Amino acid sequence: MKEQPSVITSRSIPKSRRALIGLTTEQLREKSVELGFEPFRGKQLAEWLYQKRARTFDAMTNLPAAFRDALSANHTIGWPEVVSTYSADDGTAKFLVEYADGNRVECVLLPYEDRAGVCLSSQVGCAAGCVFCATGAMGFTRNLTPGEMVAQALVAEDRLVTQSSSATTRLSHVVFMGMGEPLWNLENVIQAVYLLNEEMKIGMRGITVSTVGIPPAMRTLAEEKLQITLAVSLHAGTEEVRRQLVPVARKYPMESVFAAADRYFDLTGRRVTYEYVLLGGVNDTKEEATALAAWLRGRPAHVNLIPWNPARSISEFKAPHREAVARFRNVLESVQIPVTQRFERGRGIDAACGQLAIGKRRR
Ligand code: SF4
């Protein structure tokens, strides 16, 4: 595992061309006053950024031309370039977006009949190196700023409004489960959560932050007392198998992960979700299921089983047999642990779990 760099915040982006996406309404009001305009212009600007998803200053037609000129002299909007969009028959759309520095990440829109979600990336690449993950194979490049994460949600919502057949035009759910380990970019992820909630009006309970299991950061997140869901990617019932799949488990044993998850529940009242990618013949055995059931018995927990999608770049794993999935589920349910099985979407476009991976543009 690589050492994580210090957090990159919007404060560290050169002031001269700082992106506006990422600033709160209050900050935009202050910006407006700073530039010699009334505070309510900042509120109008926030609406253009977060509700109307404006991509140019010219589109902000109710703002005075002088205000728009002053803004554009010192700021960009912060809308990333959408390099490509892949669509699946089920409506899932995967976007490859590129930021000003040439780094690229992917995010995925998941539209349903009456709601819509987006899976966001929190880092360019990932240092966790989970052996089954296409992102992990890329290594780590840098953290994303809050605005860069929120911009992914804006790109997805824009697609929802303009092209999706879904009845809804607003995102209702956000999961930080794309590229990166969100808790290694915690300060920025928390700021992004507030922006999604306050500026894009996405309910806290519709937001999920996932982690591979970093107990110190899980405790820090718990202290925020947000009403979001914490999802812990466990992927094993025994320490031995978990260490094979998730290198970070060598540093943080399961005992410490569960203790931090319990703390999260104590401080937030939110039941923790445990994510479990089922790899055929590796962690889908009765032994792993029994061990997992023993850990979770009596805990306020929910397990999300994700049968493995073979990613093109990682060929050593195979999908679990249907019978193995059913057996795994039965073992957990026999001790009253609620289990869901993730409905697989976007498979044809490599938008399923563990399949997001993209390099940086050559410049
Ligand atoms: S599964 Fe998540 S934490 Fe693990 S390497 Fe992939 S992106 Fe990183």
mmCIF file of C-alpha atoms and ligand atoms in Angstrom:
data_model
loop_
_atom_site.group_PDB
_atom_site.id
_atom_site.type_symbol
_atom_site.label_atom_id
_atom_site.label_comp_id
_atom_site.label_asym_id
_atom_site.label_seq_id
_atom_site.Cartn_x
_atom_site.Cartn_y
_atom_site.Cartn_z
ATOM 1 C CA MET A 1 0.000 0.000 0.000
ATOM 2 C CA LYS A 2 1.233 3.466 -0.857
ATOM 3 C CA GLU A 3 1.392 6.200 1.720
ATOM 4 C CA GLN A 4 -1.586 8.552 1.328
ATOM 5 C CA PRO A 5 -0.778 12.168 0.477
ATOM 6 C CA SER A 6 -2.197 15.031 2.462
ATOM 7 C CA VAL A 7 -5.744 16.062 1.640
ATOM 8 C CA ILE A 8 -6.168 18.307 -1.375
ATOM 9 C CA THR A 9 -8.844 20.857 -0.567
ATOM 10 C CA SER A 10 -10.397 23.510 -2.721
ATOM 11 C CA ARG A 11 -8.284 25.916 -0.662
ATOM 12 C CA SER A 12 -5.166 24.518 -2.304
ATOM 13 C CA ILE A 13 -6.394 25.169 -5.859
ATOM 14 C CA PRO A 14 -4.803 28.393 -7.187
ATOM 15 C CA LYS A 15 -7.170 31.209 -6.337
ATOM 16 C CA SER A 16 -6.831 32.776 -9.765
ATOM 17 C CA ARG A 17 -9.007 30.197 -11.528
ATOM 18 C CA ARG A 18 -10.776 28.453 -8.715
ATOM 19 C CA ALA A 19 -13.848 26.397 -9.665
ATOM 20 C CA LEU A 20 -17.200 27.648 -8.423
ATOM 21 C CA ILE A 21 -18.740 24.185 -8.121
ATOM 22 C CA GLY A 22 -17.719 23.216 -4.627
ATOM 23 C CA LEU A 23 -18.605 26.529 -2.995
ATOM 24 C CA THR A 24 -21.684 26.777 -0.768
ATOM 25 C CA THR A 25 -24.472 29.294 -1.278
ATOM 26 C CA GLU A 26 -23.084 31.244 1.655
ATOM 27 C CA GLN A 27 -19.613 31.319 0.121
ATOM 28 C CA LEU A 28 -21.105 32.405 -3.202
ATOM 29 C CA ARG A 29 -22.956 35.229 -1.435
ATOM 30 C CA GLU A 30 -19.659 36.354 0.062
ATOM 31 C CA LYS A 31 -18.054 36.067 -3.360
ATOM 32 C CA SER A 32 -20.760 38.276 -4.812
ATOM 33 C CA VAL A 33 -20.188 40.965 -2.185
ATOM 34 C CA GLU A 34 -16.426 40.661 -2.641
ATOM 35 C CA LEU A 35 -16.909 41.453 -6.330
ATOM 36 C CA GLY A 36 -19.130 44.445 -5.549
ATOM 37 C CA PHE A 37 -22.563 42.905 -6.136
ATOM 38 C CA GLU A 38 -25.572 42.226 -3.904
ATOM 39 C CA PRO A 39 -25.545 39.047 -1.777
ATOM 40 C CA PHE A 40 -28.668 37.691 -3.495
ATOM 41 C CA ARG A 41 -26.651 37.376 -6.708
ATOM 42 C CA GLY A 42 -24.677 34.665 -4.940
ATOM 43 C CA LYS A 43 -27.887 32.760 -4.274
ATOM 44 C CA GLN A 44 -28.851 33.053 -7.930
ATOM 45 C CA LEU A 45 -25.400 31.820 -8.880
ATOM 46 C CA ALA A 46 -25.810 28.782 -6.617
ATOM 47 C CA GLU A 47 -29.078 27.954 -8.377
ATOM 48 C CA TRP A 48 -27.365 28.119 -11.746
ATOM 49 C CA LEU A 49 -24.589 25.829 -10.547
ATOM 50 C CA TYR A 50 -26.476 23.218 -8.548
ATOM 51 C CA GLN A 51 -30.100 23.321 -9.739
ATOM 52 C CA LYS A 52 -29.866 24.343 -13.378
ATOM 53 C CA ARG A 53 -26.440 22.817 -13.998
ATOM 54 C CA ALA A 54 -25.179 25.743 -16.079
ATOM 55 C CA ARG A 55 -21.957 24.996 -17.928
ATOM 56 C CA THR A 56 -21.175 28.509 -19.117
ATOM 57 C CA PHE A 57 -21.410 31.955 -17.583
ATOM 58 C CA ASP A 58 -23.378 33.068 -20.642
ATOM 59 C CA ALA A 59 -26.142 30.656 -19.720
ATOM 60 C CA MET A 60 -26.721 32.508 -16.423
ATOM 61 C CA THR A 61 -29.109 34.931 -18.028
ATOM 62 C CA ASN A 62 -30.545 36.594 -14.928
ATOM 63 C CA LEU A 63 -27.110 37.632 -13.660
ATOM 64 C CA PRO A 64 -25.807 41.064 -14.718
ATOM 65 C CA ALA A 65 -23.231 40.877 -17.480
ATOM 66 C CA ALA A 66 -20.756 42.745 -15.276
ATOM 67 C CA PHE A 67 -21.100 40.105 -12.551
ATOM 68 C CA ARG A 68 -20.588 37.302 -15.044
ATOM 69 C CA ASP A 69 -17.519 39.062 -16.431
ATOM 70 C CA ALA A 70 -16.078 39.508 -12.949
ATOM 71 C CA LEU A 71 -16.716 35.861 -12.158
ATOM 72 C CA SER A 72 -15.185 34.521 -15.332
ATOM 73 C CA ALA A 73 -12.063 36.637 -14.854
ATOM 74 C CA ASN A 74 -11.166 34.695 -11.739
ATOM 75 C CA HIS A 75 -13.118 31.467 -11.837
ATOM 76 C CA THR A 76 -14.097 28.496 -13.871
ATOM 77 C CA ILE A 77 -17.444 26.833 -13.372
ATOM 78 C CA GLY A 78 -15.727 23.535 -12.616
ATOM 79 C CA TRP A 79 -17.797 21.385 -14.941
ATOM 80 C CA PRO A 80 -15.515 18.541 -16.022
ATOM 81 C CA GLU A 81 -15.155 17.483 -19.611
ATOM 82 C CA VAL A 82 -17.266 14.422 -20.288
ATOM 83 C CA VAL A 83 -14.831 12.492 -22.435
ATOM 84 C CA SER A 84 -17.157 9.598 -23.141
ATOM 85 C CA THR A 85 -20.480 8.142 -22.083
ATOM 86 C CA TYR A 86 -21.350 4.465 -22.263
ATOM 87 C CA SER A 87 -24.978 3.430 -21.987
ATOM 88 C CA ALA A 88 -26.409 0.049 -21.123
ATOM 89 C CA ASP A 89 -29.826 -1.258 -22.131
ATOM 90 C CA ASP A 90 -31.050 -0.964 -18.554
ATOM 91 C CA GLY A 91 -30.516 2.818 -18.585
ATOM 92 C CA THR A 92 -27.269 2.706 -16.631
ATOM 93 C CA ALA A 93 -24.797 5.238 -17.985
ATOM 94 C CA LYS A 94 -21.096 5.395 -17.217
ATOM 95 C CA PHE A 95 -19.273 8.681 -17.700
ATOM 96 C CA LEU A 96 -15.581 9.191 -18.113
ATOM 97 C CA VAL A 97 -14.894 12.706 -16.899
ATOM 98 C CA GLU A 98 -11.698 14.693 -17.101
ATOM 99 C CA TYR A 99 -10.661 17.468 -14.749
ATOM 100 C CA ALA A 100 -8.621 20.557 -15.548
ATOM 101 C CA ASP A 101 -5.328 18.803 -14.716
ATOM 102 C CA GLY A 102 -6.017 15.980 -17.168
ATOM 103 C CA ASN A 103 -6.867 13.381 -14.534
ATOM 104 C CA ARG A 104 -9.867 11.230 -15.276
ATOM 105 C CA VAL A 105 -12.360 9.266 -13.221
ATOM 106 C CA GLU A 106 -15.566 7.432 -13.882
ATOM 107 C CA CYS A 107 -18.997 7.793 -12.343
ATOM 108 C CA VAL A 108 -22.157 5.841 -13.004
ATOM 109 C CA LEU A 109 -25.805 6.922 -13.249
ATOM 110 C CA LEU A 110 -28.279 4.301 -12.084
ATOM 111 C CA PRO A 111 -31.821 5.271 -13.058
ATOM 112 C CA TYR A 112 -34.809 3.312 -11.776
ATOM 113 C CA GLU A 113 -38.487 3.861 -12.512
ATOM 114 C CA ASP A 114 -39.165 6.175 -9.614
ATOM 115 C CA ARG A 115 -35.715 7.174 -8.348
ATOM 116 C CA ALA A 116 -32.167 7.570 -9.523
ATOM 117 C CA GLY A 117 -28.753 7.146 -7.994
ATOM 118 C CA VAL A 118 -25.194 7.919 -8.877
ATOM 119 C CA CYS A 119 -21.990 6.150 -7.937
ATOM 120 C CA LEU A 120 -19.201 8.678 -7.403
ATOM 121 C CA SER A 121 -15.433 8.361 -7.412
ATOM 122 C CA SER A 122 -13.580 9.998 -4.534
ATOM 123 C CA GLN A 123 -9.980 9.590 -5.725
ATOM 124 C CA VAL A 124 -8.087 9.200 -8.980
ATOM 125 C CA GLY A 125 -7.087 5.555 -8.631
ATOM 126 C CA CYS A 126 -6.834 3.867 -5.256
ATOM 127 C CA ALA A 127 -4.028 2.781 -2.959
ATOM 128 C CA ALA A 128 -5.971 0.002 -1.230
ATOM 129 C CA GLY A 129 -5.073 -2.560 -3.857
ATOM 130 C CA CYS A 130 -7.964 -4.981 -3.281
ATOM 131 C CA VAL A 131 -6.980 -7.903 -5.443
ATOM 132 C CA PHE A 132 -10.251 -8.206 -7.322
ATOM 133 C CA CYS A 133 -10.596 -4.515 -8.145
ATOM 134 C CA ALA A 134 -9.774 -2.906 -11.482
ATOM 135 C CA THR A 135 -9.304 0.477 -9.778
ATOM 136 C CA GLY A 136 -6.931 -1.027 -7.251
ATOM 137 C CA ALA A 137 -4.779 -2.282 -10.107
ATOM 138 C CA MET A 138 -4.293 1.340 -11.262
ATOM 139 C CA GLY A 139 -2.573 2.565 -8.113
ATOM 140 C CA PHE A 140 -3.212 5.950 -6.541
ATOM 141 C CA THR A 141 -2.820 9.362 -8.207
ATOM 142 C CA ARG A 142 -4.599 11.996 -6.125
ATOM 143 C CA ASN A 143 -7.603 12.898 -4.011
ATOM 144 C CA LEU A 144 -10.590 14.636 -5.559
ATOM 145 C CA THR A 145 -11.812 17.951 -4.178
ATOM 146 C CA PRO A 146 -15.399 18.270 -2.895
ATOM 147 C CA GLY A 147 -16.337 20.220 -6.013
ATOM 148 C CA GLU A 148 -14.865 17.554 -8.300
ATOM 149 C CA MET A 149 -16.994 14.902 -6.608
ATOM 150 C CA VAL A 150 -20.158 17.007 -6.718
ATOM 151 C CA ALA A 151 -19.496 17.791 -10.396
ATOM 152 C CA GLN A 152 -19.815 14.051 -11.139
ATOM 153 C CA ALA A 153 -23.288 14.102 -9.575
ATOM 154 C CA LEU A 154 -24.185 17.150 -11.686
ATOM 155 C CA VAL A 155 -23.055 15.365 -14.859
ATOM 156 C CA ALA A 156 -25.220 12.372 -13.938
ATOM 157 C CA GLU A 157 -28.237 14.495 -13.060
ATOM 158 C CA ASP A 158 -27.899 16.378 -16.317
ATOM 159 C CA ARG A 159 -28.158 13.117 -18.203
ATOM 160 C CA LEU A 160 -31.197 12.198 -16.134
ATOM 161 C CA VAL A 161 -32.913 15.418 -17.131
ATOM 162 C CA THR A 162 -31.985 15.390 -20.788
ATOM 163 C CA GLN A 163 -31.903 11.759 -21.873
ATOM 164 C CA SER A 164 -33.139 9.240 -19.368
ATOM 165 C CA SER A 165 -36.502 7.502 -19.621
ATOM 166 C CA SER A 166 -36.762 7.510 -15.828
ATOM 167 C CA ALA A 167 -39.813 9.319 -14.436
ATOM 168 C CA THR A 168 -37.598 11.279 -12.083
ATOM 169 C CA THR A 169 -35.309 14.129 -13.022
ATOM 170 C CA ARG A 170 -33.535 14.468 -9.685
ATOM 171 C CA LEU A 171 -30.965 12.248 -8.069
ATOM 172 C CA SER A 172 -32.272 10.725 -4.867
ATOM 173 C CA HIS A 173 -29.311 8.508 -3.975
ATOM 174 C CA VAL A 174 -25.560 8.898 -3.998
ATOM 175 C CA VAL A 175 -23.036 6.205 -3.206
ATOM 176 C CA PHE A 176 -19.347 6.908 -2.796
ATOM 177 C CA MET A 177 -18.374 3.533 -4.218
ATOM 178 C CA GLY A 178 -16.579 4.408 -7.414
ATOM 179 C CA MET A 179 -12.858 4.808 -7.765
ATOM 180 C CA GLY A 180 -10.941 5.356 -4.533
ATOM 181 C CA GLU A 181 -11.215 4.767 -0.811
ATOM 182 C CA PRO A 182 -13.492 7.608 0.403
ATOM 183 C CA LEU A 183 -12.227 7.512 3.969
ATOM 184 C CA TRP A 184 -8.680 8.261 2.814
ATOM 185 C CA ASN A 185 -10.119 11.505 1.480
ATOM 186 C CA LEU A 186 -12.459 12.013 4.388
ATOM 187 C CA GLU A 187 -12.367 15.771 4.875
ATOM 188 C CA ASN A 188 -13.250 16.343 1.226
ATOM 189 C CA VAL A 189 -15.862 13.576 1.160
ATOM 190 C CA ILE A 190 -17.633 15.058 4.186
ATOM 191 C CA GLN A 191 -17.622 18.459 2.514
ATOM 192 C CA ALA A 192 -19.028 16.853 -0.657
ATOM 193 C CA VAL A 193 -21.779 15.188 1.405
ATOM 194 C CA TYR A 194 -22.828 18.574 2.784
ATOM 195 C CA LEU A 195 -22.843 20.074 -0.706
ATOM 196 C CA LEU A 196 -24.937 17.214 -2.105
ATOM 197 C CA ASN A 197 -27.386 17.642 0.743
ATOM 198 C CA GLU A 198 -27.595 21.413 1.028
ATOM 199 C CA GLU A 199 -27.020 22.500 -2.559
ATOM 200 C CA MET A 200 -28.298 19.576 -4.634
ATOM 201 C CA LYS A 201 -31.052 18.758 -2.093
ATOM 202 C CA ILE A 202 -30.222 15.063 -1.824
ATOM 203 C CA GLY A 203 -31.405 13.693 1.514
ATOM 204 C CA MET A 204 -28.692 12.604 3.945
ATOM 205 C CA ARG A 205 -30.366 9.212 4.232
ATOM 206 C CA GLY A 206 -29.982 8.771 0.502
ATOM 207 C CA ILE A 207 -26.201 9.093 0.735
ATOM 208 C CA THR A 208 -23.860 6.154 1.356
ATOM 209 C CA VAL A 209 -20.134 6.334 2.004
ATOM 210 C CA SER A 210 -18.254 3.082 1.614
ATOM 211 C CA THR A 211 -14.951 2.018 3.087
ATOM 212 C CA VAL A 212 -12.722 -0.972 2.840
ATOM 213 C CA GLY A 213 -12.441 -0.763 6.637
ATOM 214 C CA ILE A 214 -10.247 2.015 8.043
ATOM 215 C CA PRO A 215 -11.207 2.132 11.744
ATOM 216 C CA PRO A 216 -9.631 5.502 12.690
ATOM 217 C CA ALA A 217 -11.420 7.258 9.813
ATOM 218 C CA MET A 218 -14.669 5.374 10.514
ATOM 219 C CA ARG A 219 -14.568 6.787 14.044
ATOM 220 C CA THR A 220 -13.909 10.292 12.739
ATOM 221 C CA LEU A 221 -16.870 9.986 10.381
ATOM 222 C CA ALA A 222 -19.027 8.710 13.253
ATOM 223 C CA GLU A 223 -18.199 11.859 15.221
ATOM 224 C CA GLU A 224 -19.787 13.957 12.449
ATOM 225 C CA LYS A 225 -23.098 12.271 13.353
ATOM 226 C CA LEU A 226 -24.375 12.464 9.785
ATOM 227 C CA GLN A 227 -27.532 10.533 8.903
ATOM 228 C CA ILE A 228 -25.773 8.859 5.984
ATOM 229 C CA THR A 229 -25.172 5.128 5.581
ATOM 230 C CA LEU A 230 -21.743 3.699 6.221
ATOM 231 C CA ALA A 231 -21.006 0.673 4.034
ATOM 232 C CA VAL A 232 -18.053 -1.497 5.020
ATOM 233 C CA SER A 233 -16.575 -3.684 2.298
ATOM 234 C CA LEU A 234 -15.818 -6.853 4.193
ATOM 235 C CA HIS A 235 -15.565 -9.517 1.495
ATOM 236 C CA ALA A 236 -14.696 -12.303 3.960
ATOM 237 C CA GLY A 237 -15.847 -13.947 7.147
ATOM 238 C CA THR A 238 -12.395 -15.007 8.285
ATOM 239 C CA GLU A 239 -9.305 -12.949 8.861
ATOM 240 C CA GLU A 240 -7.251 -15.250 6.661
ATOM 241 C CA VAL A 241 -9.380 -14.832 3.533
ATOM 242 C CA ARG A 242 -9.894 -11.119 4.127
ATOM 243 C CA ARG A 243 -6.150 -10.558 4.278
ATOM 244 C CA GLN A 244 -5.765 -12.290 0.932
ATOM 245 C CA LEU A 245 -8.356 -10.090 -0.729
ATOM 246 C CA VAL A 246 -7.979 -6.758 1.031
ATOM 247 C CA PRO A 247 -4.357 -5.827 1.828
ATOM 248 C CA VAL A 248 -5.439 -3.150 4.326
ATOM 249 C CA ALA A 249 -6.834 -5.949 6.508
ATOM 250 C CA ARG A 250 -3.243 -6.798 7.456
ATOM 251 C CA LYS A 251 -3.137 -3.497 9.289
ATOM 252 C CA TYR A 252 -6.722 -3.441 10.579
ATOM 253 C CA PRO A 253 -8.041 -6.763 11.868
ATOM 254 C CA MET A 254 -11.759 -7.493 11.662
ATOM 255 C CA GLU A 255 -12.204 -6.978 15.386
ATOM 256 C CA SER A 256 -11.152 -3.321 15.042
ATOM 257 C CA VAL A 257 -13.336 -2.813 11.962
ATOM 258 C CA PHE A 258 -16.428 -4.122 13.765
ATOM 259 C CA ALA A 259 -15.636 -2.035 16.855
ATOM 260 C CA ALA A 260 -15.482 1.104 14.696
ATOM 261 C CA ALA A 261 -18.700 0.111 12.902
ATOM 262 C CA ASP A 262 -20.404 -0.361 16.283
ATOM 263 C CA ARG A 263 -19.229 3.093 17.265
ATOM 264 C CA TYR A 264 -20.751 4.456 14.064
ATOM 265 C CA PHE A 265 -24.100 2.922 14.984
ATOM 266 C CA ASP A 266 -23.873 4.188 18.564
ATOM 267 C CA LEU A 267 -23.282 7.775 17.493
ATOM 268 C CA THR A 268 -25.595 7.947 14.477
ATOM 269 C CA GLY A 269 -28.261 5.300 15.079
ATOM 270 C CA ARG A 270 -27.656 4.222 11.485
ATOM 271 C CA ARG A 271 -27.374 0.510 10.809
ATOM 272 C CA VAL A 272 -24.125 -0.343 9.054
ATOM 273 C CA THR A 273 -24.187 -2.088 5.689
ATOM 274 C CA TYR A 274 -21.574 -4.749 4.959
ATOM 275 C CA GLU A 275 -20.658 -5.182 1.322
ATOM 276 C CA TYR A 276 -19.543 -8.624 0.260
ATOM 277 C CA VAL A 277 -18.311 -9.359 -3.252
ATOM 278 C CA LEU A 278 -18.803 -13.085 -3.759
ATOM 279 C CA LEU A 279 -15.876 -14.597 -5.659
ATOM 280 C CA GLY A 280 -16.519 -18.099 -6.936
ATOM 281 C CA GLY A 281 -14.576 -20.693 -4.910
ATOM 282 C CA VAL A 282 -12.733 -18.037 -2.876
ATOM 283 C CA ASN A 283 -15.023 -16.429 -0.316
ATOM 284 C CA ASP A 284 -18.408 -17.919 -1.168
ATOM 285 C CA THR A 285 -17.940 -21.022 0.951
ATOM 286 C CA LYS A 286 -20.103 -22.206 3.817
ATOM 287 C CA GLU A 287 -17.158 -21.642 6.188
ATOM 288 C CA GLU A 288 -16.880 -17.970 5.271
ATOM 289 C CA ALA A 289 -20.644 -17.511 5.548
ATOM 290 C CA THR A 290 -20.698 -19.154 8.976
ATOM 291 C CA ALA A 291 -17.796 -17.045 10.200
ATOM 292 C CA LEU A 292 -19.452 -13.882 8.913
ATOM 293 C CA ALA A 293 -22.733 -14.837 10.580
ATOM 294 C CA ALA A 294 -20.870 -15.248 13.875
ATOM 295 C CA TRP A 295 -19.408 -11.738 13.577
ATOM 296 C CA LEU A 296 -22.717 -10.127 12.686
ATOM 297 C CA ARG A 297 -25.085 -12.002 14.954
ATOM 298 C CA GLY A 298 -26.764 -9.477 17.263
ATOM 299 C CA ARG A 299 -25.198 -6.489 15.512
ATOM 300 C CA PRO A 300 -27.423 -3.881 13.813
ATOM 301 C CA ALA A 301 -26.217 -4.866 10.372
ATOM 302 C CA HIS A 302 -27.321 -5.462 6.850
ATOM 303 C CA VAL A 303 -25.377 -7.470 4.282
ATOM 304 C CA ASN A 304 -25.290 -6.646 0.599
ATOM 305 C CA LEU A 305 -24.101 -9.591 -1.467
ATOM 306 C CA ILE A 306 -22.529 -8.749 -4.808
ATOM 307 C CA PRO A 307 -21.864 -11.750 -7.043
ATOM 308 C CA TRP A 308 -18.588 -11.093 -8.850
ATOM 309 C CA ASN A 309 -18.659 -9.534 -12.310
ATOM 310 C CA PRO A 310 -15.584 -10.716 -14.188
ATOM 311 C CA ALA A 311 -13.701 -7.513 -15.094
ATOM 312 C CA ARG A 312 -11.769 -7.670 -18.297
ATOM 313 C CA SER A 313 -8.483 -6.778 -16.671
ATOM 314 C CA ILE A 314 -8.674 -9.241 -13.787
ATOM 315 C CA SER A 315 -9.203 -12.725 -15.063
ATOM 316 C CA GLU A 316 -8.187 -14.847 -12.087
ATOM 317 C CA PHE A 317 -11.601 -14.718 -10.407
ATOM 318 C CA LYS A 318 -14.853 -16.235 -11.497
ATOM 319 C CA ALA A 319 -18.498 -15.595 -10.728
ATOM 320 C CA PRO A 320 -19.988 -17.696 -7.897
ATOM 321 C CA HIS A 321 -22.438 -20.485 -8.697
ATOM 322 C CA ARG A 322 -26.039 -19.612 -8.131
ATOM 323 C CA GLU A 323 -26.263 -22.371 -5.501
ATOM 324 C CA ALA A 324 -23.295 -20.942 -3.598
ATOM 325 C CA VAL A 325 -24.942 -17.517 -3.494
ATOM 326 C CA ALA A 326 -28.172 -19.047 -2.188
ATOM 327 C CA ARG A 327 -26.304 -21.079 0.426
ATOM 328 C CA PHE A 328 -24.368 -18.026 1.596
ATOM 329 C CA ARG A 329 -27.546 -16.056 1.911
ATOM 330 C CA ASN A 330 -29.322 -18.842 3.807
ATOM 331 C CA VAL A 331 -26.554 -19.084 6.403
ATOM 332 C CA LEU A 332 -26.851 -15.369 7.175
ATOM 333 C CA GLU A 333 -30.637 -15.313 7.144
ATOM 334 C CA SER A 334 -30.782 -18.318 9.442
ATOM 335 C CA VAL A 335 -29.439 -16.054 12.200
ATOM 336 C CA GLN A 336 -31.752 -13.169 11.283
ATOM 337 C CA ILE A 337 -29.214 -11.042 9.451
ATOM 338 C CA PRO A 338 -30.975 -9.015 6.743
ATOM 339 C CA VAL A 339 -29.471 -9.722 3.333
ATOM 340 C CA THR A 340 -29.948 -8.114 -0.047
ATOM 341 C CA GLN A 341 -28.365 -9.134 -3.277
ATOM 342 C CA ARG A 342 -27.301 -6.280 -5.467
ATOM 343 C CA PHE A 343 -29.216 -6.227 -8.699
ATOM 344 C CA GLU A 344 -26.462 -6.155 -11.254
ATOM 345 C CA ARG A 345 -26.600 -3.270 -13.619
ATOM 346 C CA GLY A 346 -24.353 -1.835 -16.259
ATOM 347 C CA ARG A 347 -22.491 -5.076 -16.693
ATOM 348 C CA GLY A 348 -22.108 -4.678 -20.432
ATOM 349 C CA ILE A 349 -20.340 -1.345 -19.965
ATOM 350 C CA ASP A 350 -17.997 -2.343 -17.118
ATOM 351 C CA ALA A 351 -19.931 -0.154 -14.711
ATOM 352 C CA ALA A 352 -20.413 -2.804 -12.060
ATOM 353 C CA CYS A 353 -18.580 -3.048 -8.764
ATOM 354 C CA GLY A 354 -14.821 -3.286 -9.101
ATOM 355 C CA GLN A 355 -14.853 -2.455 -12.804
ATOM 356 C CA LEU A 356 -14.075 1.232 -12.808
ATOM 357 C CA ALA A 357 -10.571 1.918 -14.023
ATOM 358 C CA ILE A 358 -9.160 4.538 -16.258
ATOM 359 C CA GLY A 359 -5.806 6.167 -16.811
ATOM 360 C CA LYS A 360 -4.713 9.749 -17.126
ATOM 361 C CA ARG A 361 -4.709 11.438 -20.504
ATOM 362 C CA ARG A 362 -1.321 11.713 -22.057
ATOM 363 C CA ARG A 363 -0.420 15.384 -22.425
HETATM 364 S S1 SF4 B 1 -12.399 -2.061 -3.986
HETATM 365 FE FE1 SF4 B 1 -12.498 0.112 -3.414
HETATM 366 S S2 SF4 B 1 -10.953 0.284 -1.797
HETATM 367 FE FE2 SF4 B 1 -10.502 -1.637 -2.846
HETATM 368 S S3 SF4 B 1 -8.984 -1.091 -4.417
HETATM 369 FE FE3 SF4 B 1 -11.020 -0.941 -5.363
HETATM 370 S S4 SF4 B 1 -11.603 1.215 -5.187
HETATM 371 FE FE4 SF4 B 1 -9.934 0.829 -3.715
#
